[in-house]
Every structure is written in C-alpha cells, then in structure tokens.
Short mmCIF file of N, CA, C and O in Angstrom, two decimals:
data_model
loop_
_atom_site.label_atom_id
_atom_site.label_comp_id
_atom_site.label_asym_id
_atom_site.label_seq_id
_atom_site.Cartn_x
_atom_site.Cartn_y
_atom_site.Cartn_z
N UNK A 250 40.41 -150.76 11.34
CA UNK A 250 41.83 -150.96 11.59
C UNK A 250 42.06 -152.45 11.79
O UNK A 250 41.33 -153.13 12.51
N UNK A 251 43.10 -152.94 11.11
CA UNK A 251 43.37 -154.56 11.48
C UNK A 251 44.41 -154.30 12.03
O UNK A 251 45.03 -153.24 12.01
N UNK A 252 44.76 -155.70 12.81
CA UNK A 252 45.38 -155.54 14.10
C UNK A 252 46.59 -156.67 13.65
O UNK A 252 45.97 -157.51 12.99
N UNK A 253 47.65 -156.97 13.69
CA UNK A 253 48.85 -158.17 13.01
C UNK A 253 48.24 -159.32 14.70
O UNK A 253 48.19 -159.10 15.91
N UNK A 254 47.98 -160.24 14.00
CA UNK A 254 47.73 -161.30 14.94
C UNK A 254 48.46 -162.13 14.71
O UNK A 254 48.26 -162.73 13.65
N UNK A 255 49.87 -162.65 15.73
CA UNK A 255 50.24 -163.70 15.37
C UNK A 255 49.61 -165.52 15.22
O UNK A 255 48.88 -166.10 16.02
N UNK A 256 50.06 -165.91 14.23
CA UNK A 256 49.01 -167.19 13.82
C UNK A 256 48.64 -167.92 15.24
O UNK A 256 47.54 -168.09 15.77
N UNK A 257 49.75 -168.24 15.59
CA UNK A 257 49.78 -169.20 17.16
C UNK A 257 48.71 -168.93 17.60
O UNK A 257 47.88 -169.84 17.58
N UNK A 258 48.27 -167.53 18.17
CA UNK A 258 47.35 -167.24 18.67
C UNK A 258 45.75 -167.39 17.74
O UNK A 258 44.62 -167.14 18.17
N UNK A 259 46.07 -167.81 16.52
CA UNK A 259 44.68 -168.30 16.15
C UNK A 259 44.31 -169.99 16.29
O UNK A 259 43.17 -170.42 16.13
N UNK A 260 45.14 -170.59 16.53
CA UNK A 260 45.21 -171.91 16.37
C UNK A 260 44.66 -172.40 16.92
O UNK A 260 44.41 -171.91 18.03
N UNK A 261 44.01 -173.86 16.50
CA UNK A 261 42.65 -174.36 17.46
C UNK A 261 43.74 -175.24 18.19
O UNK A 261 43.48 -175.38 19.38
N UNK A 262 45.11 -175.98 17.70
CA UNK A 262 45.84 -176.80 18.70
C UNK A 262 47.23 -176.60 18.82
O UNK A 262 47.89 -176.82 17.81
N UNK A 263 47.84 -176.19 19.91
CA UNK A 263 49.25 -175.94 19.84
C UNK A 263 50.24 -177.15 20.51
O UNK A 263 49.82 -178.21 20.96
N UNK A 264 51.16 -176.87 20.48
CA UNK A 264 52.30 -178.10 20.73
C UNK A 264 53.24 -177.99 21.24
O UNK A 264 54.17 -177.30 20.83
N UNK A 265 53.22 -178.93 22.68
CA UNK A 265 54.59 -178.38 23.59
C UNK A 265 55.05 -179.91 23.36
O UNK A 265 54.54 -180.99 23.66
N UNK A 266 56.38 -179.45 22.60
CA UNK A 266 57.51 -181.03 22.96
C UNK A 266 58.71 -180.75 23.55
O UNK A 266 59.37 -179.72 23.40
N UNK A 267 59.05 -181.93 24.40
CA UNK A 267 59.83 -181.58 24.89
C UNK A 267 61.01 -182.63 24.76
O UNK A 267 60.60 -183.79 24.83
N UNK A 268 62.63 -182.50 24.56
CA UNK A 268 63.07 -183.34 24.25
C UNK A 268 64.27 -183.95 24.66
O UNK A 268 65.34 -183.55 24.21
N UNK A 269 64.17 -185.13 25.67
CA UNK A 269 65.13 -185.65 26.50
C UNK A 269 65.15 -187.11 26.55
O UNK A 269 64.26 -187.95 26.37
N UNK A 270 66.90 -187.25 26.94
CA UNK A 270 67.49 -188.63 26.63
C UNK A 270 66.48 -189.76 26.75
O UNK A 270 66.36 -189.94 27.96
N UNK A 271 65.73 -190.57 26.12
CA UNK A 271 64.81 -191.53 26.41
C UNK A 271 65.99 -193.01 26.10
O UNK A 271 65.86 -194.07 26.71
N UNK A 272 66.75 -192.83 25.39
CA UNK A 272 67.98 -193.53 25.15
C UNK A 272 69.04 -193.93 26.10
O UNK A 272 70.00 -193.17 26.27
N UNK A 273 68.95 -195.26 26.86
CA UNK A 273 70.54 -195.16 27.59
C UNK A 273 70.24 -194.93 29.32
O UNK A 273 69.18 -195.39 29.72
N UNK A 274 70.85 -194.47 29.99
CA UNK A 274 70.82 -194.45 31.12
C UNK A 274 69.77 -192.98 31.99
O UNK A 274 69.59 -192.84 33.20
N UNK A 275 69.46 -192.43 31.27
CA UNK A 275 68.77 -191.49 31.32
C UNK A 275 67.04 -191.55 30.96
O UNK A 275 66.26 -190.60 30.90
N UNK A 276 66.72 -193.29 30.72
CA UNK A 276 65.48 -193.62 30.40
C UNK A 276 64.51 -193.04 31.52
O UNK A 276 63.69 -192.16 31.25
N UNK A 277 64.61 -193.46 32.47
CA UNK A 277 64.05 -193.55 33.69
C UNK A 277 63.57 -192.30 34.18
O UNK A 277 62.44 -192.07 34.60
N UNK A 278 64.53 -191.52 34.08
CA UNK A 278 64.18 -190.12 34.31
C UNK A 278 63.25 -189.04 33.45
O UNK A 278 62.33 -188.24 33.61
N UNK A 279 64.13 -189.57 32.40
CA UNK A 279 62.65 -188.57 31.43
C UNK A 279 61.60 -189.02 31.14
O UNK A 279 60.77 -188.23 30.68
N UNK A 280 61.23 -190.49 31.31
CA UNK A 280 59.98 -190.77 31.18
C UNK A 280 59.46 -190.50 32.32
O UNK A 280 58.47 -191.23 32.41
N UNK A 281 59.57 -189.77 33.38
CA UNK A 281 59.08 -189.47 34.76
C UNK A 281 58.92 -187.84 34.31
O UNK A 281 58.24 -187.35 35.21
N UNK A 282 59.10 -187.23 33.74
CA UNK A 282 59.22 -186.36 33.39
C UNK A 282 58.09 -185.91 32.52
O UNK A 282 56.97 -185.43 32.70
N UNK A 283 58.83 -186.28 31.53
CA UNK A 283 57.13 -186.94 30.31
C UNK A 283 56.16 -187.03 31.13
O UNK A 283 55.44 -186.08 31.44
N UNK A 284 56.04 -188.26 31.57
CA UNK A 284 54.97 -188.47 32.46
C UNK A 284 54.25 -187.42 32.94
O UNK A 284 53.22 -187.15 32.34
N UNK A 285 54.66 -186.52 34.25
CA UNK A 285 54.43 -185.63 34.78
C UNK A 285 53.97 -184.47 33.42
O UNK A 285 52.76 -184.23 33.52
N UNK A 286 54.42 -183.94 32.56
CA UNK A 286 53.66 -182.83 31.84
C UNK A 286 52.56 -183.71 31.06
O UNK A 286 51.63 -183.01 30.67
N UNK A 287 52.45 -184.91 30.77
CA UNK A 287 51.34 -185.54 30.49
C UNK A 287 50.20 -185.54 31.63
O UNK A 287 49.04 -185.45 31.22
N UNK A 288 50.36 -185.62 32.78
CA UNK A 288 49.68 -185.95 33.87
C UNK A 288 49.22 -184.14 34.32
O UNK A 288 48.10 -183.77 34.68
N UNK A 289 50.24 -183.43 34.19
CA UNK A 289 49.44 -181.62 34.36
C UNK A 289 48.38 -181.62 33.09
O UNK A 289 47.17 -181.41 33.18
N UNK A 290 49.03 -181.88 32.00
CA UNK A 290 48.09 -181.64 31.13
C UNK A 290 46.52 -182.06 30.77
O UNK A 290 45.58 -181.52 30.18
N UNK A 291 46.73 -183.21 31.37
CA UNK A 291 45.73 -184.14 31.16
C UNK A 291 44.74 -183.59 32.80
O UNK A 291 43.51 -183.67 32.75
N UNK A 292 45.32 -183.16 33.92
CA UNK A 292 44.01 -182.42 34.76
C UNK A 292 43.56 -181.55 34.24
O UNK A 292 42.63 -181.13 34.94
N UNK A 293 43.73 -180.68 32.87
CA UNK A 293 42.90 -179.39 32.15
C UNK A 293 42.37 -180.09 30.76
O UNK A 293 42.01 -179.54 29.72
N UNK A 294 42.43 -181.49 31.07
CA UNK A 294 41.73 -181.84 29.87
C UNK A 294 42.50 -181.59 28.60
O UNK A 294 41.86 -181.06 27.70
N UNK A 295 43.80 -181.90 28.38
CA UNK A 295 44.86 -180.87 27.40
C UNK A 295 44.33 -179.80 26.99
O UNK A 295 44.59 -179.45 25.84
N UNK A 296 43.68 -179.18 27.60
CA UNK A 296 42.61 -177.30 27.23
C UNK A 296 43.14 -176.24 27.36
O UNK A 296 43.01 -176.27 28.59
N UNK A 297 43.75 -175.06 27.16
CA UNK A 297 43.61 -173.76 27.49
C UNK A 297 42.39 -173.12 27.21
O UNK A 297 42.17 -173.23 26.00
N UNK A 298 41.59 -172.57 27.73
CA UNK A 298 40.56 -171.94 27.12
C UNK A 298 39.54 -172.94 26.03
O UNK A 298 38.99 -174.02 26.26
N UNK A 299 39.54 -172.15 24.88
CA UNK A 299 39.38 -173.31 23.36
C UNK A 299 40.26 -173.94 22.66
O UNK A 299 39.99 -174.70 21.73
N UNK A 300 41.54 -173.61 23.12
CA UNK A 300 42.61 -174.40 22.51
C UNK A 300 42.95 -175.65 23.03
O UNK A 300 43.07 -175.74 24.26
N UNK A 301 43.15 -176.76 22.23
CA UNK A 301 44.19 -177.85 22.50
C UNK A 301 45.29 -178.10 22.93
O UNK A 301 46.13 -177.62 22.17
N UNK A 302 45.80 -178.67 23.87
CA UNK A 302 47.59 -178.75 23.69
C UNK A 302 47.59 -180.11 23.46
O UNK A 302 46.74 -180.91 23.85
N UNK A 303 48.84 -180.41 22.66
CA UNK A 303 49.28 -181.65 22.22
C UNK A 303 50.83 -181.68 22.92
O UNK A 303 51.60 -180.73 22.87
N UNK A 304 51.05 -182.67 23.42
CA UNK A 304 52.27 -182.98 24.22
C UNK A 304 52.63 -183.86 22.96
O UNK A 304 51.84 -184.42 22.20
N UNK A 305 53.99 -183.85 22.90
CA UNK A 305 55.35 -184.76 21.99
C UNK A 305 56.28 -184.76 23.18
O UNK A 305 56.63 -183.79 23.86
N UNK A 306 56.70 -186.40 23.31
CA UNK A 306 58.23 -186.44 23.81
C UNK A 306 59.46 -186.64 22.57
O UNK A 306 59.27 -187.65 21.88
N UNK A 307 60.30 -186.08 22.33
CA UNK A 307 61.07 -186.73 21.80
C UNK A 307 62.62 -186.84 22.38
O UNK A 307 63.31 -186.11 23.09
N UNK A 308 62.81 -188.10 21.74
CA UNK A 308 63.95 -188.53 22.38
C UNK A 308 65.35 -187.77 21.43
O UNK A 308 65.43 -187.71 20.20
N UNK A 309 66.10 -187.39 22.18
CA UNK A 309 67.61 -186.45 21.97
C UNK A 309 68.62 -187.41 22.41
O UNK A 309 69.77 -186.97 22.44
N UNK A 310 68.42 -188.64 22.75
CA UNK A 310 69.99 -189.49 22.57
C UNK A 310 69.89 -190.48 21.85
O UNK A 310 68.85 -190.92 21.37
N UNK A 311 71.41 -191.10 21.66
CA UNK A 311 71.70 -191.88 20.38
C UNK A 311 71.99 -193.35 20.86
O UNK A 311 72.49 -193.19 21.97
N UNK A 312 71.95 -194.37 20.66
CA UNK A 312 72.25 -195.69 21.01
C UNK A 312 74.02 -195.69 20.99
O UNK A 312 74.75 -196.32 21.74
N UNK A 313 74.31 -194.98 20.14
CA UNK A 313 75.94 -194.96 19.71
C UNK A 313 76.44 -194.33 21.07
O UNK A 313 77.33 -194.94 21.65
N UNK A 314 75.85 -192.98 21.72
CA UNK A 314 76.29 -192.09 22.71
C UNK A 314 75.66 -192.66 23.77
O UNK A 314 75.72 -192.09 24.86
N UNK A 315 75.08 -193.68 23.67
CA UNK A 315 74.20 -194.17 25.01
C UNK A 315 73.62 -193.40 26.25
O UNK A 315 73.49 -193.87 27.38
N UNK A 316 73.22 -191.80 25.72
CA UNK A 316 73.15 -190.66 26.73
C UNK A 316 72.27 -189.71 25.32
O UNK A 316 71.64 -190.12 24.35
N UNK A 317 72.61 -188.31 25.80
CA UNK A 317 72.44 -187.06 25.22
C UNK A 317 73.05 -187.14 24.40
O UNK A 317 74.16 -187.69 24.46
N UNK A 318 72.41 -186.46 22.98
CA UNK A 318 73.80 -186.32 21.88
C UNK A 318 73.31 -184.94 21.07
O UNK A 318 72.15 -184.88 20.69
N UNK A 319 73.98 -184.16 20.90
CA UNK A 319 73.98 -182.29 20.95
C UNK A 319 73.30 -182.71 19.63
O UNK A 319 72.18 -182.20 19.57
N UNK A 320 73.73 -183.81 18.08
CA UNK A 320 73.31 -183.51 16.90
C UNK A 320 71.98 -184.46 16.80
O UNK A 320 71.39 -184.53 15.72
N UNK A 321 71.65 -185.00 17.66
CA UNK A 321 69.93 -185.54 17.90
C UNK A 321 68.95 -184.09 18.80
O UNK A 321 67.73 -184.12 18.94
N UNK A 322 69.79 -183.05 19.24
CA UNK A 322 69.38 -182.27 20.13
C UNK A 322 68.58 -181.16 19.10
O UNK A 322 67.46 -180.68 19.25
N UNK A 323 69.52 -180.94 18.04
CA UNK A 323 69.66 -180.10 17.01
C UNK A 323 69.00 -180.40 16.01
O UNK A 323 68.59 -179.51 15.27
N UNK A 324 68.73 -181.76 15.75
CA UNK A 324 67.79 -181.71 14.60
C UNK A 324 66.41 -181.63 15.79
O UNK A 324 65.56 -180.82 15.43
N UNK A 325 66.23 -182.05 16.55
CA UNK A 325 65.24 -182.23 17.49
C UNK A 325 64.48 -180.45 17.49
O UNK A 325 63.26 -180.31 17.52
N UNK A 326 65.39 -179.30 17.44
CA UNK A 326 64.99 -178.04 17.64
C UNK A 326 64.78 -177.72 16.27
O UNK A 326 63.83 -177.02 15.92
N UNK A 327 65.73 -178.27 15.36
CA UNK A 327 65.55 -177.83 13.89
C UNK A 327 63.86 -178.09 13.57
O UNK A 327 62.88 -177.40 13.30
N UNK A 328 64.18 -179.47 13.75
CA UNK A 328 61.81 -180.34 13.35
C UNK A 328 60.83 -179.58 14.71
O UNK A 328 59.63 -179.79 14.56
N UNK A 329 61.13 -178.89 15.74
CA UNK A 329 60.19 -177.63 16.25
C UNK A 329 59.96 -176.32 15.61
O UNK A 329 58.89 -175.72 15.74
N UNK A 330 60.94 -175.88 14.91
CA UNK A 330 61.28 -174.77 14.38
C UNK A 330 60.19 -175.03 13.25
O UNK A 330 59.40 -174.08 13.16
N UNK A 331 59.97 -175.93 12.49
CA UNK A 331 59.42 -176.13 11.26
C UNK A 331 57.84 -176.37 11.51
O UNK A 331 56.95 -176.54 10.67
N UNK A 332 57.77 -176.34 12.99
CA UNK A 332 56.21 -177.07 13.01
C UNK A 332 55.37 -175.06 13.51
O UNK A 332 55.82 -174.36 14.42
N UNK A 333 54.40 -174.73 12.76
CA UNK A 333 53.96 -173.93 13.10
C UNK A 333 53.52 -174.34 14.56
O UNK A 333 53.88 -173.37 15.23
N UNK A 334 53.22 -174.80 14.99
CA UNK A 334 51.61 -175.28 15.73
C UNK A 334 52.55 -175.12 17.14
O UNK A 334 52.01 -174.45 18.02
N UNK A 335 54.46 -175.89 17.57
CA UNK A 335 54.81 -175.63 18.69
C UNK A 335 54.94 -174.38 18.63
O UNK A 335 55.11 -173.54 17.75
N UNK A 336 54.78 -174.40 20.23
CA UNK A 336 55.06 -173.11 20.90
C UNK A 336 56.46 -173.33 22.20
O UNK A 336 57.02 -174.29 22.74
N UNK A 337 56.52 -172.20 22.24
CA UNK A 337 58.72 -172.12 23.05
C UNK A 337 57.70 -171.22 24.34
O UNK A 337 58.25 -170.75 25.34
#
C-alpha cells in the first residue's frame, strides 16, 4: 500500500520567510524581529530533526509609502506561494 506523502515532508530543507516593513520607519523593529527568529533558529542549529530550516526576511515596504505597502505584501506572498520548499 503507498501512502500520499506530502513533498514538504520529504524535503531535506524547508523555508520560513517572513515579511516586514524593513523600509521607512518601521526599520528598527523588524530587524529585531528578524533578528530574534534568526537567533531561535540558530540555538537548534537551523535543524528539525534531519531537516534544515532556512530563514528569509523580506522586506514588504516601499520607499514611495515609506511604511507597509499591501502590493509589496502581495507579491511578497505571491514569490512564497511559488517556492515549494516554504512552509505557512
């Protein structure tokens, strides 16, 4: 009997990004942020088990909006959507 395994769960490295204003007045904060899931990750050695995790920050604001901007937010979820490897 075979069993439907989703891929994720075969993967030797998965990918948590996460994606906030690095743009503008909101620098400060998400790189403290960042920081911090870099700094959990990095006490397990980025490891689960045999798997890898790979941390991505990406930045979701615009120089124009000098903050958050919903259509940097959106392509930001659109380019997760496309990457097998993150995981939600």
């Amino acid at each position: 009997i075979l069993a439907w395994v989703p891929s994720v769960l075969l993967a030797e490295t998965l990918t948590i990004v996460s994606s906030l204003p690095f743009t503008g007045s909101s620098n400060l904060q998400s790189t403290s942020i960042a920081n911090g899931v870099r700094m959990a990750l990095s006490e397990s050695n980025f490891k689960v088990g045999d798997i890898t995790i790979k941390y991505e920050s990406w930045d979701d604001a615009s120089p124009a909006r000098g903050n958050w901007d919903p259509a940097l937010e959106a392509a930001n979820a659109d380019r997760a959507i496309q990457d097998r490897s993150v995981v939600a």
